[in-house]
PDB file of C-alpha atoms in Angstrom:
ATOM      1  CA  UNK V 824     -54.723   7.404 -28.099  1.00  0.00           C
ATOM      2  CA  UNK V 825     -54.025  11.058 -27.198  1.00  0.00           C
ATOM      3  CA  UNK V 826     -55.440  10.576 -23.701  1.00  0.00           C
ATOM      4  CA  UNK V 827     -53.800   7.234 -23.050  1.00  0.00           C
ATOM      5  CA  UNK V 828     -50.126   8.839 -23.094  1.00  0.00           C
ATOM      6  CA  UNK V 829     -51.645  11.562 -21.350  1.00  0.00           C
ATOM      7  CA  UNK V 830     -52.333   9.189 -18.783  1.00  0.00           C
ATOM      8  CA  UNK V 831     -49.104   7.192 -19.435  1.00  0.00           C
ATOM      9  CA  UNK V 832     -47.374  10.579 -18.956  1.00  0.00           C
ATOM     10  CA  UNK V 833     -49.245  11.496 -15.640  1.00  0.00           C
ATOM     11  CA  UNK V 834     -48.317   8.388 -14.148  1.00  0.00           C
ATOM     12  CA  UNK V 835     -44.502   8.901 -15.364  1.00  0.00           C
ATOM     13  CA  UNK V 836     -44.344  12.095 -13.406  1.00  0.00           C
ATOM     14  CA  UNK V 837     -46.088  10.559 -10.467  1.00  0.00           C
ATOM     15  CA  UNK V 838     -43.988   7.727 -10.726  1.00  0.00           C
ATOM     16  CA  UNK V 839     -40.872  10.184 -10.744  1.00  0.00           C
ATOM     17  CA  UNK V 840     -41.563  12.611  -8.410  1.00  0.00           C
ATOM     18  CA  UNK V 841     -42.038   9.908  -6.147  1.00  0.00           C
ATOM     19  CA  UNK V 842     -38.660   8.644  -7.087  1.00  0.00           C
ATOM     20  CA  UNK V 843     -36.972  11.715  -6.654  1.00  0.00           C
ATOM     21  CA  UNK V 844     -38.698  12.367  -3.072  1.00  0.00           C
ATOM     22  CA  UNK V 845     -37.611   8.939  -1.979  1.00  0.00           C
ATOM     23  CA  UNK V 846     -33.828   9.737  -3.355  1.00  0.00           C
ATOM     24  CA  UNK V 847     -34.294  13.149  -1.311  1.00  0.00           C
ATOM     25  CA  UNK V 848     -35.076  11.197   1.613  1.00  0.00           C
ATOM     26  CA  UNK V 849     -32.143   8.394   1.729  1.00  0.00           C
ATOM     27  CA  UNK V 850     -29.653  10.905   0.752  1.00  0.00           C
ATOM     28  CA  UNK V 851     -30.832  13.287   4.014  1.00  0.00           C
ATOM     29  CA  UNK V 852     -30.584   9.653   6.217  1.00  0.00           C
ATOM     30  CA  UNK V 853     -27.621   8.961   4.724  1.00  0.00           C
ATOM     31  CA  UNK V 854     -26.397  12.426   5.624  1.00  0.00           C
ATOM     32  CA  UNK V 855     -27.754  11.901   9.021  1.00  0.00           C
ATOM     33  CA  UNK V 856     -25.846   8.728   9.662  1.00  0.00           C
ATOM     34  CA  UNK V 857     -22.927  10.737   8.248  1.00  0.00           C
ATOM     35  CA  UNK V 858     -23.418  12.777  10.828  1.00  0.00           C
ATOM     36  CA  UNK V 859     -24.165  10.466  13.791  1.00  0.00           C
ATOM     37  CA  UNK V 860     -20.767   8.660  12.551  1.00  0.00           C
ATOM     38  CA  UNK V 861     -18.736  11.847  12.809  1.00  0.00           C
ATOM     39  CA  UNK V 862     -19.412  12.329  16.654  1.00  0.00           C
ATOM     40  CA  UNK V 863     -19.230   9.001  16.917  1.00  0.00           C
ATOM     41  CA  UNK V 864     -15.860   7.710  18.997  1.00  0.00           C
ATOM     42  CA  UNK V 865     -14.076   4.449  17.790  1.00  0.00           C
ATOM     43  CA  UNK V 866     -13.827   1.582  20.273  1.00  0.00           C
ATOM     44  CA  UNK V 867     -12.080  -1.424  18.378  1.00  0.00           C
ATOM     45  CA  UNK V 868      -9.569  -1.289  15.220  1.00  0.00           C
ATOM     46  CA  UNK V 869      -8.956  -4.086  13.938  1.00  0.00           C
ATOM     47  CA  UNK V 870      -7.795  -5.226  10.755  1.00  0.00           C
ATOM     48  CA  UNK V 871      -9.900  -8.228   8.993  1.00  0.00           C
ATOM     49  CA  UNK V 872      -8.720  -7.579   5.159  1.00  0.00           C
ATOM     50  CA  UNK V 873      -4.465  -8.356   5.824  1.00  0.00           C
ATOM     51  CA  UNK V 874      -3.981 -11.984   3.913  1.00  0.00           C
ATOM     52  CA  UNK V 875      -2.912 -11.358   0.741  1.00  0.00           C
ATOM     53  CA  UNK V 876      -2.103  -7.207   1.538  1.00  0.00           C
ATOM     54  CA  UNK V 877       1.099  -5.878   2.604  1.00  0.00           C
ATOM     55  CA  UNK V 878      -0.402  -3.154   4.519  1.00  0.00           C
ATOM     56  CA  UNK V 879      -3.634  -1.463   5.018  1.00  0.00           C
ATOM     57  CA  UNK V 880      -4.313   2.396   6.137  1.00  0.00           C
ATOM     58  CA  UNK V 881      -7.284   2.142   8.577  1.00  0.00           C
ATOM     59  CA  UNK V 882      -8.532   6.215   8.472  1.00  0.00           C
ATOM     60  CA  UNK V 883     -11.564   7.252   9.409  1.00  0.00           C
ATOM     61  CA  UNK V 884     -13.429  10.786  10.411  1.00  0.00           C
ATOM     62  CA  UNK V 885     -14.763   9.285  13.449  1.00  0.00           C
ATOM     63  CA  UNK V 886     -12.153  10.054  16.711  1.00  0.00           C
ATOM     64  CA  UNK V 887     -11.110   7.238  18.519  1.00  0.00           C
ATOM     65  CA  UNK V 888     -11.909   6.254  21.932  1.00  0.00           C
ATOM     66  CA  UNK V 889      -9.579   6.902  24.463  1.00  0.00           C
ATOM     67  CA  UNK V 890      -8.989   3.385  25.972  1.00  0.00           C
ATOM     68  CA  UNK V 891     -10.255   2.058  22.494  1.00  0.00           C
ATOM     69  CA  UNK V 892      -8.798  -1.675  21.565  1.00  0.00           C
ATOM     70  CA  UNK V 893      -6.158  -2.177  18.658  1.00  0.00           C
ATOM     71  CA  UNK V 894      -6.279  -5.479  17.694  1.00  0.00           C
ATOM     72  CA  UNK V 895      -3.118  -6.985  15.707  1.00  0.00           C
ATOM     73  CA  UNK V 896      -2.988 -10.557  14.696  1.00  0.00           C
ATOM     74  CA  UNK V 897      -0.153 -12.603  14.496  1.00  0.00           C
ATOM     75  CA  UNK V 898       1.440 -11.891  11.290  1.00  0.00           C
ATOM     76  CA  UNK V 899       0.440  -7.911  11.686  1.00  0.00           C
ATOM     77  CA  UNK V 900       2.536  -4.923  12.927  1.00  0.00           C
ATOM     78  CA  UNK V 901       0.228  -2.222  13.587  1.00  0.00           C
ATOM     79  CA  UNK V 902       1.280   1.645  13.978  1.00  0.00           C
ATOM     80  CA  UNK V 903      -0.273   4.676  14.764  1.00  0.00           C
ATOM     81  CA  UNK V 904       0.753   7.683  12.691  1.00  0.00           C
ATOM     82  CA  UNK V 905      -0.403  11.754  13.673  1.00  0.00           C
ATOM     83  CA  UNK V 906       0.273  14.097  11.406  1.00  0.00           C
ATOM     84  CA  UNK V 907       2.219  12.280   8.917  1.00  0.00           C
ATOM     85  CA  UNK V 908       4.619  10.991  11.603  1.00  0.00           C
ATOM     86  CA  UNK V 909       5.251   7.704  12.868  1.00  0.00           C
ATOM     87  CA  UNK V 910       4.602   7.083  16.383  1.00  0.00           C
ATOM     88  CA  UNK V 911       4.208   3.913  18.528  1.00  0.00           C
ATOM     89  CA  UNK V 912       4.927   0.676  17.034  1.00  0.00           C
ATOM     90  CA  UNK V 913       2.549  -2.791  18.160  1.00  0.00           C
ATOM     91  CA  UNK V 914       3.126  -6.498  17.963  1.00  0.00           C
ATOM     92  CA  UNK V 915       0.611  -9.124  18.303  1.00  0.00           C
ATOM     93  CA  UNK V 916      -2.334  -9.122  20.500  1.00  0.00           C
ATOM     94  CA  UNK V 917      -4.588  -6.382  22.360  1.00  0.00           C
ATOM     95  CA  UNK V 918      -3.861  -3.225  23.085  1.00  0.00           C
ATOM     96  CA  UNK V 919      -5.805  -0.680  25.120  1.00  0.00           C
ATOM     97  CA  UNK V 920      -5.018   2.788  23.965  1.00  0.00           C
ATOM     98  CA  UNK V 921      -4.568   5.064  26.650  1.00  0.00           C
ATOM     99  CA  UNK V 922      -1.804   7.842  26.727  1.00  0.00           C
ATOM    100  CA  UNK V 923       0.731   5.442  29.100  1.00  0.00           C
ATOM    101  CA  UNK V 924      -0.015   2.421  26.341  1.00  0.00           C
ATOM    102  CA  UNK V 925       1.354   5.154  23.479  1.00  0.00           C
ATOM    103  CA  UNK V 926       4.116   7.366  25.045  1.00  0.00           C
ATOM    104  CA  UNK V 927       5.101   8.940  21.518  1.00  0.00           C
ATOM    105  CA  UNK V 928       1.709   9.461  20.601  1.00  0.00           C
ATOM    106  CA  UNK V 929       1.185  11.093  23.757  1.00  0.00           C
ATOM    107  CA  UNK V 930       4.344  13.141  23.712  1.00  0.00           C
ATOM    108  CA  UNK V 931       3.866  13.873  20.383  1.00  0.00           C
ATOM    109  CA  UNK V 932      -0.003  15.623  21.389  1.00  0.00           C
ATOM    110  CA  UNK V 933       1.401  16.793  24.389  1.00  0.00           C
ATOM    111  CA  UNK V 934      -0.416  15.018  26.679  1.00  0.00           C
ATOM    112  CA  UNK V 935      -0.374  14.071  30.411  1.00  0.00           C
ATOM    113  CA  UNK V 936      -0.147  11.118  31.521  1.00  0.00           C
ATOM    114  CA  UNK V 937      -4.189  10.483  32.260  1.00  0.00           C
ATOM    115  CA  UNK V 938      -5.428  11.962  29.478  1.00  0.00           C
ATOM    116  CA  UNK V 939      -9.112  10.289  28.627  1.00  0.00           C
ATOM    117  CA  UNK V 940     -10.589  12.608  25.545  1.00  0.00           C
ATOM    118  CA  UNK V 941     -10.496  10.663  22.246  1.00  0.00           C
ATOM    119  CA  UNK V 942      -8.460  11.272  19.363  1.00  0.00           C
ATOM    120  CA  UNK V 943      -7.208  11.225  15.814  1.00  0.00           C
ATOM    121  CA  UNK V 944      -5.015   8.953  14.627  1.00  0.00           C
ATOM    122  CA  UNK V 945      -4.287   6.926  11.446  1.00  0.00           C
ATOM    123  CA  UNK V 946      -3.471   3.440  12.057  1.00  0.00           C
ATOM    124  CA  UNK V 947      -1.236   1.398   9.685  1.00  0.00           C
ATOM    125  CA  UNK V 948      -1.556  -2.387   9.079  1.00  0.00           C
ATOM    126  CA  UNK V 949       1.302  -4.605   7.792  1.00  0.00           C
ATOM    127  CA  UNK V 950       1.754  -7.831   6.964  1.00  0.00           C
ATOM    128  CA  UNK V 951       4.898  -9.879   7.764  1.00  0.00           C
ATOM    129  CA  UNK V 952       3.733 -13.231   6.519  1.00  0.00           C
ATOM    130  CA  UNK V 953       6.116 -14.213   3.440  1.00  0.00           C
ATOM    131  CA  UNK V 954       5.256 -13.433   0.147  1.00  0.00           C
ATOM    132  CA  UNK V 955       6.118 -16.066  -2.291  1.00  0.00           C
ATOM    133  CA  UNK V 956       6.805 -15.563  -5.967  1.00  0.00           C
ATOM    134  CA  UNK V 957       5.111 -11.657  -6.781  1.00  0.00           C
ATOM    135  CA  UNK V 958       5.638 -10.753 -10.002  1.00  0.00           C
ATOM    136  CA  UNK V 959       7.533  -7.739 -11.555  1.00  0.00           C
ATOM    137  CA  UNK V 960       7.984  -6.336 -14.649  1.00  0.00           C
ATOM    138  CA  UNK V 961       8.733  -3.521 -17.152  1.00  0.00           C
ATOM    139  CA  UNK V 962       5.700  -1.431 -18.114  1.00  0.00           C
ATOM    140  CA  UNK V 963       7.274  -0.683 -20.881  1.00  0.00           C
ATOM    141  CA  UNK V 964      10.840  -1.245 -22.338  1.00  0.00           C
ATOM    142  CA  UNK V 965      13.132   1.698 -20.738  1.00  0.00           C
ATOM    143  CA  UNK V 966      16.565   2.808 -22.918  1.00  0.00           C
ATOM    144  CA  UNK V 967      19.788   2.346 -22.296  1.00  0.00           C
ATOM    145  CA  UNK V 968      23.301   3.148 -23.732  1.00  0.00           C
ATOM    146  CA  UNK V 969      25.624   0.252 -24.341  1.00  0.00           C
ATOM    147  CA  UNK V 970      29.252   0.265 -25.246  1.00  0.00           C
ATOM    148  CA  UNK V 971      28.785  -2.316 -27.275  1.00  0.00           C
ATOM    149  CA  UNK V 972      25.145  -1.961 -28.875  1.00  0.00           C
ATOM    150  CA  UNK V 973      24.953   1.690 -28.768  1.00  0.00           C
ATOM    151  CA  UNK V 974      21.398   2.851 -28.239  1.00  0.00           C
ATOM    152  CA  UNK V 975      18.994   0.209 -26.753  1.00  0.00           C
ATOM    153  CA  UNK V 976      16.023  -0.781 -25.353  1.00  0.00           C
ATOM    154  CA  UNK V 977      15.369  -3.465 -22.205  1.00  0.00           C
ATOM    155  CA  UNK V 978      11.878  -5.594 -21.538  1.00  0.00           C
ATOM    156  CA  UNK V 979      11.790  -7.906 -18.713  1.00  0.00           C
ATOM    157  CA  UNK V 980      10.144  -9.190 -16.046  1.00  0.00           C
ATOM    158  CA  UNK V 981      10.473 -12.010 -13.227  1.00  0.00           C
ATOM    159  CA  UNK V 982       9.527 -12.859  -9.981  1.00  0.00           C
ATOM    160  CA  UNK V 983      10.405 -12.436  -6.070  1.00  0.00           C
ATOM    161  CA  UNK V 984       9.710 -13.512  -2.169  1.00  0.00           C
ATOM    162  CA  UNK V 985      10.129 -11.492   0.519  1.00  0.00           C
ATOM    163  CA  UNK V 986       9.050 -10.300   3.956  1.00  0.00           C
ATOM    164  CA  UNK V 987       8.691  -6.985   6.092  1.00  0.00           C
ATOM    165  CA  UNK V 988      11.024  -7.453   9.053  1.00  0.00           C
ATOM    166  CA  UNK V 989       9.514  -7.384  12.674  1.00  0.00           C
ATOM    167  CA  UNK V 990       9.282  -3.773  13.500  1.00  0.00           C
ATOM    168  CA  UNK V 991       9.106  -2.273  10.072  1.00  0.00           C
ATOM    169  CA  UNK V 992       9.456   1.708  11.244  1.00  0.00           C
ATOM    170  CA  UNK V 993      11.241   2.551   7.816  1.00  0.00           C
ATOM    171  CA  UNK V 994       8.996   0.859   5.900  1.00  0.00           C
ATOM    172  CA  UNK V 995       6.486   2.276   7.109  1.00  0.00           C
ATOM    173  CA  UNK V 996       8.036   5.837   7.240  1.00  0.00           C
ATOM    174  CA  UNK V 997       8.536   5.365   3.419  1.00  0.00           C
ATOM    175  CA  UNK V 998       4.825   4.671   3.209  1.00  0.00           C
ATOM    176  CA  UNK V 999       4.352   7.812   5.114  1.00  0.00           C
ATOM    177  CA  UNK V1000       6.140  10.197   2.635  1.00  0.00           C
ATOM    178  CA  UNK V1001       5.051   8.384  -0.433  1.00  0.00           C
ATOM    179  CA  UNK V1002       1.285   8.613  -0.656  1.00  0.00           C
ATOM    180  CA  UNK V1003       1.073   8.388  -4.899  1.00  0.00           C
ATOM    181  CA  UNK V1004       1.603   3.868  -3.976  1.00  0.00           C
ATOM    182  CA  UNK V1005      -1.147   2.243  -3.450  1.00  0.00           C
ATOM    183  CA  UNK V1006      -0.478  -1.528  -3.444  1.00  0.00           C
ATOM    184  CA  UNK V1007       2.671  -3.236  -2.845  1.00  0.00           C
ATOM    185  CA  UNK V1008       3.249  -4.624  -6.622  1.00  0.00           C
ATOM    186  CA  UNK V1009       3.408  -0.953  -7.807  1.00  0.00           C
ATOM    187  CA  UNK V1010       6.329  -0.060  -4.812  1.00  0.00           C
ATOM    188  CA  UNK V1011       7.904  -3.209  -5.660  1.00  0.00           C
ATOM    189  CA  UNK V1012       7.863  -3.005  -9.211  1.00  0.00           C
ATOM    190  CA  UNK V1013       9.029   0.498  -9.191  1.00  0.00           C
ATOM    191  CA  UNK V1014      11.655  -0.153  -6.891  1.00  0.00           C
ATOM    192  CA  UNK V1015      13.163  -3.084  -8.743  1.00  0.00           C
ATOM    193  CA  UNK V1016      12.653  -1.691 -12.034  1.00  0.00           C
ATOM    194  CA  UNK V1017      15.024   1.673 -10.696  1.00  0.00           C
ATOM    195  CA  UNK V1018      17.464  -0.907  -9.198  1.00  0.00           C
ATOM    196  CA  UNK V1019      18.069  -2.683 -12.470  1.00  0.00           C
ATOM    197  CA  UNK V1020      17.937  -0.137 -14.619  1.00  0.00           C
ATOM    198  CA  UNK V1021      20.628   2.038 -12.356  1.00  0.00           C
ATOM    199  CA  UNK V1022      22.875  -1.474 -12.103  1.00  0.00           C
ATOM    200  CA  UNK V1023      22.746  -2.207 -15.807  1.00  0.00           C
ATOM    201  CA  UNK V1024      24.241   1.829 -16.522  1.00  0.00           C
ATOM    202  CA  UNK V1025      27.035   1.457 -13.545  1.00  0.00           C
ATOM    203  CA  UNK V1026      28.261  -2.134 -13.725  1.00  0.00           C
ATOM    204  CA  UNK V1027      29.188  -2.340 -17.431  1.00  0.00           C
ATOM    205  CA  UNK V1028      27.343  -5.768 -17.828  1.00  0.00           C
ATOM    206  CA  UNK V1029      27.744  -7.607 -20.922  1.00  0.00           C
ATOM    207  CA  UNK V1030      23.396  -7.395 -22.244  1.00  0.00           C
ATOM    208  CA  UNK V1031      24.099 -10.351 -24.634  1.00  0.00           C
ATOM    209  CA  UNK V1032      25.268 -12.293 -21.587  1.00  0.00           C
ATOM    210  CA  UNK V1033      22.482 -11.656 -19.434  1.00  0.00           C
ATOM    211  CA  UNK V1034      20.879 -13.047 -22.649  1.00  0.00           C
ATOM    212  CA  UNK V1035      22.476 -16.222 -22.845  1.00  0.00           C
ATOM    213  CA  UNK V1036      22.863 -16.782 -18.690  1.00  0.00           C
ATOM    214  CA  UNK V1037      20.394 -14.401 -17.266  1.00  0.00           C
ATOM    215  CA  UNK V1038      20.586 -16.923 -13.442  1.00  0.00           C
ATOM    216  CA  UNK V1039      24.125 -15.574 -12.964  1.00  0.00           C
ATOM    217  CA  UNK V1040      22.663 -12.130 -13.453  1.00  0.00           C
ATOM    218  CA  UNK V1041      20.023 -12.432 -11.837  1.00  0.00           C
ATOM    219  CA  UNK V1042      21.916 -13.590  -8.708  1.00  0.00           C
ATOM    220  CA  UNK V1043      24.395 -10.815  -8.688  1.00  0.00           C
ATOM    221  CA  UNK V1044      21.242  -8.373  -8.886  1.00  0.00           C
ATOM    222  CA  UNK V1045      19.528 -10.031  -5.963  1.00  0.00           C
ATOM    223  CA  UNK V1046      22.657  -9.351  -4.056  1.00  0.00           C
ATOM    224  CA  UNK V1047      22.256  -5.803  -4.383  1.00  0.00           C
ATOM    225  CA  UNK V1048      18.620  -5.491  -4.382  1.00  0.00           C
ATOM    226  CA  UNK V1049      19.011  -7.582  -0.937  1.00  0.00           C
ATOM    227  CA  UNK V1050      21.017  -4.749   0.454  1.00  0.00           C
ATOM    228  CA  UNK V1051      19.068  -1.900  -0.963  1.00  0.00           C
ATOM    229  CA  UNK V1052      15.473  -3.264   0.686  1.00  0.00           C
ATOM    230  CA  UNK V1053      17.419  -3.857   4.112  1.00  0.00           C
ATOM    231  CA  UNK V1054      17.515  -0.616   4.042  1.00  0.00           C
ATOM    232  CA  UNK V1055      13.078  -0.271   4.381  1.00  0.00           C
ATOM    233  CA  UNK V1056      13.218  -3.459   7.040  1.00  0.00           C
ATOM    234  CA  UNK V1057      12.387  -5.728   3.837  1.00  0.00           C
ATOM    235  CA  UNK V1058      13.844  -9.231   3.447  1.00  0.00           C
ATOM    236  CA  UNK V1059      14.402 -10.300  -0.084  1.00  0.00           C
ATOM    237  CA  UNK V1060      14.370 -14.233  -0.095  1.00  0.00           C
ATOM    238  CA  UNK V1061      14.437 -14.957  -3.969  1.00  0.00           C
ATOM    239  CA  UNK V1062      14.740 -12.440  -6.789  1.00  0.00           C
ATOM    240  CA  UNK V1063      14.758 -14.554 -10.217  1.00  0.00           C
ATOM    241  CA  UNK V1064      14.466 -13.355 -14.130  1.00  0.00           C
ATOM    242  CA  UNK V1065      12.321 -14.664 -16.294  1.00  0.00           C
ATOM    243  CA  UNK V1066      12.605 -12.950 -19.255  1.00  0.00           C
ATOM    244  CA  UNK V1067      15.364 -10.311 -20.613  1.00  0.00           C
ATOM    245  CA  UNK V1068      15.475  -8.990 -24.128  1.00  0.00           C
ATOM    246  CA  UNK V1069      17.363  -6.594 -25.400  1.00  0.00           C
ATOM    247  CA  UNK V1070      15.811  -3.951 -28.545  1.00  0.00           C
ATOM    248  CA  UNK V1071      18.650  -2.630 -31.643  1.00  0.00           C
ATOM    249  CA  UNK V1072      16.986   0.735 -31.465  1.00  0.00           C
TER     250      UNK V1072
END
């Protein structure tokens, strides 16, 4: 019995050390291709994952071709961005970049005008097909001080449509400086959620209203939340409330 799970044991070890060599030995090819990848330039960027996104960050630690193709389909804007600044701007189709194909880039690097050594770049994705119905909602109901009900609390949620105008630059400026969003329900939500909550302490709206009508409140809201996303190149086509309900603290 004793020499059984001796032998049991033996072939455990052998059986690990083998394991543990062959780990060894992917991790040092993986590190390899790591390394291959890293001196590797970047000849096409394109963008396959856009359809139900509203933008995508392509980075990578690979440089990028000079004379490399940027490919943008038809309901992408595509931007390259150095340094945390926004640069040149692209529409639909193929673009070869070289330094007379991205004059801000290029002025922003300094370069001349037939510069040929690859570079780093971020390139930023977004989507201007409409988005119909996205929902948004409170996390969690937020307080608020009524004249009339004194100390409350407000849950609610509802849906909207929208669409990134055609050449997005503040949008995608806002994306820049605000790299704690990562998807466009969170920027949304927390936008809207703001925007109501500041509208429901300034205007002096009756809460038991919005109760019993919340459409005309709603509409008024859309109004102003129409205005407000202008402001990041951002269509709002419908902004509707589903539910509103108002907490006695």
């Amino acid at each position: 019995m004793c020499l059984v799970v001796s032998v049991h044991n033996r072939w455990l070890s052998g059986r690990l050390l083998t394991n543990i060599f062959g780990i060894m030995d992917l991790l040092g090819k993986i590190k390899s291709l790591e390394l291959k990848f890293l001196h590797r330039n970047i000849d096409v960027i394109k963008c396959t994952e856009n359809e139900n996104k509203l933008w995508n960050i392509f980075s990578s630690p690979a440089t990028i071709k000079s004379g490399a193709k940027l490919v943008v389909d038809k309901t992408q804007i595509a931007a390259l961005v150095s340094g945390g600044r926004l640069a040149d701007i692209y529409g639909c189709g193929q673009h070869k970049l070289v330094a007379s194909n991205m004059p801000i880039f290029a002025t922003m690097k300094g370069w001349k005008y037939n510069h040929n050594s690859s570079f780093e770049a971020e390139v930023y994705f977004i989507n201007t097909a409409t988005f119909n119905n996205q929902n948004w909602t409170t996390l969690y109901p937020f307080p608020l001080e009524d004249d009339k009900l004194k100390s409350v609390a407000i849950e609610t949620s509802g849906t909207y449509s929208f669409c990134v105008k055609p050449n997005p630059s503040a949008f995608i400026e806002n994306l820049i400086k605000d790299q704690e969003v990562d998807s466009q329900e969170r920027w949304f939500n927390n936008f809207i959620i703001r925007r109501f909550r500041s509208y429901l302490e300034t205007s002096g709206v009756d809460l038991l209203g919005i109760v019993k009508e919340p459409q005309n409140f709603s509409d008024k809201l859309m109004l102003s939340l129409k205005n407000d996303l202008l402001d990041y190149d951002i269509v709002l086509y419908d902004f509707q409330i589903d539910k509103f309900i108002v907490y006695k603290n």
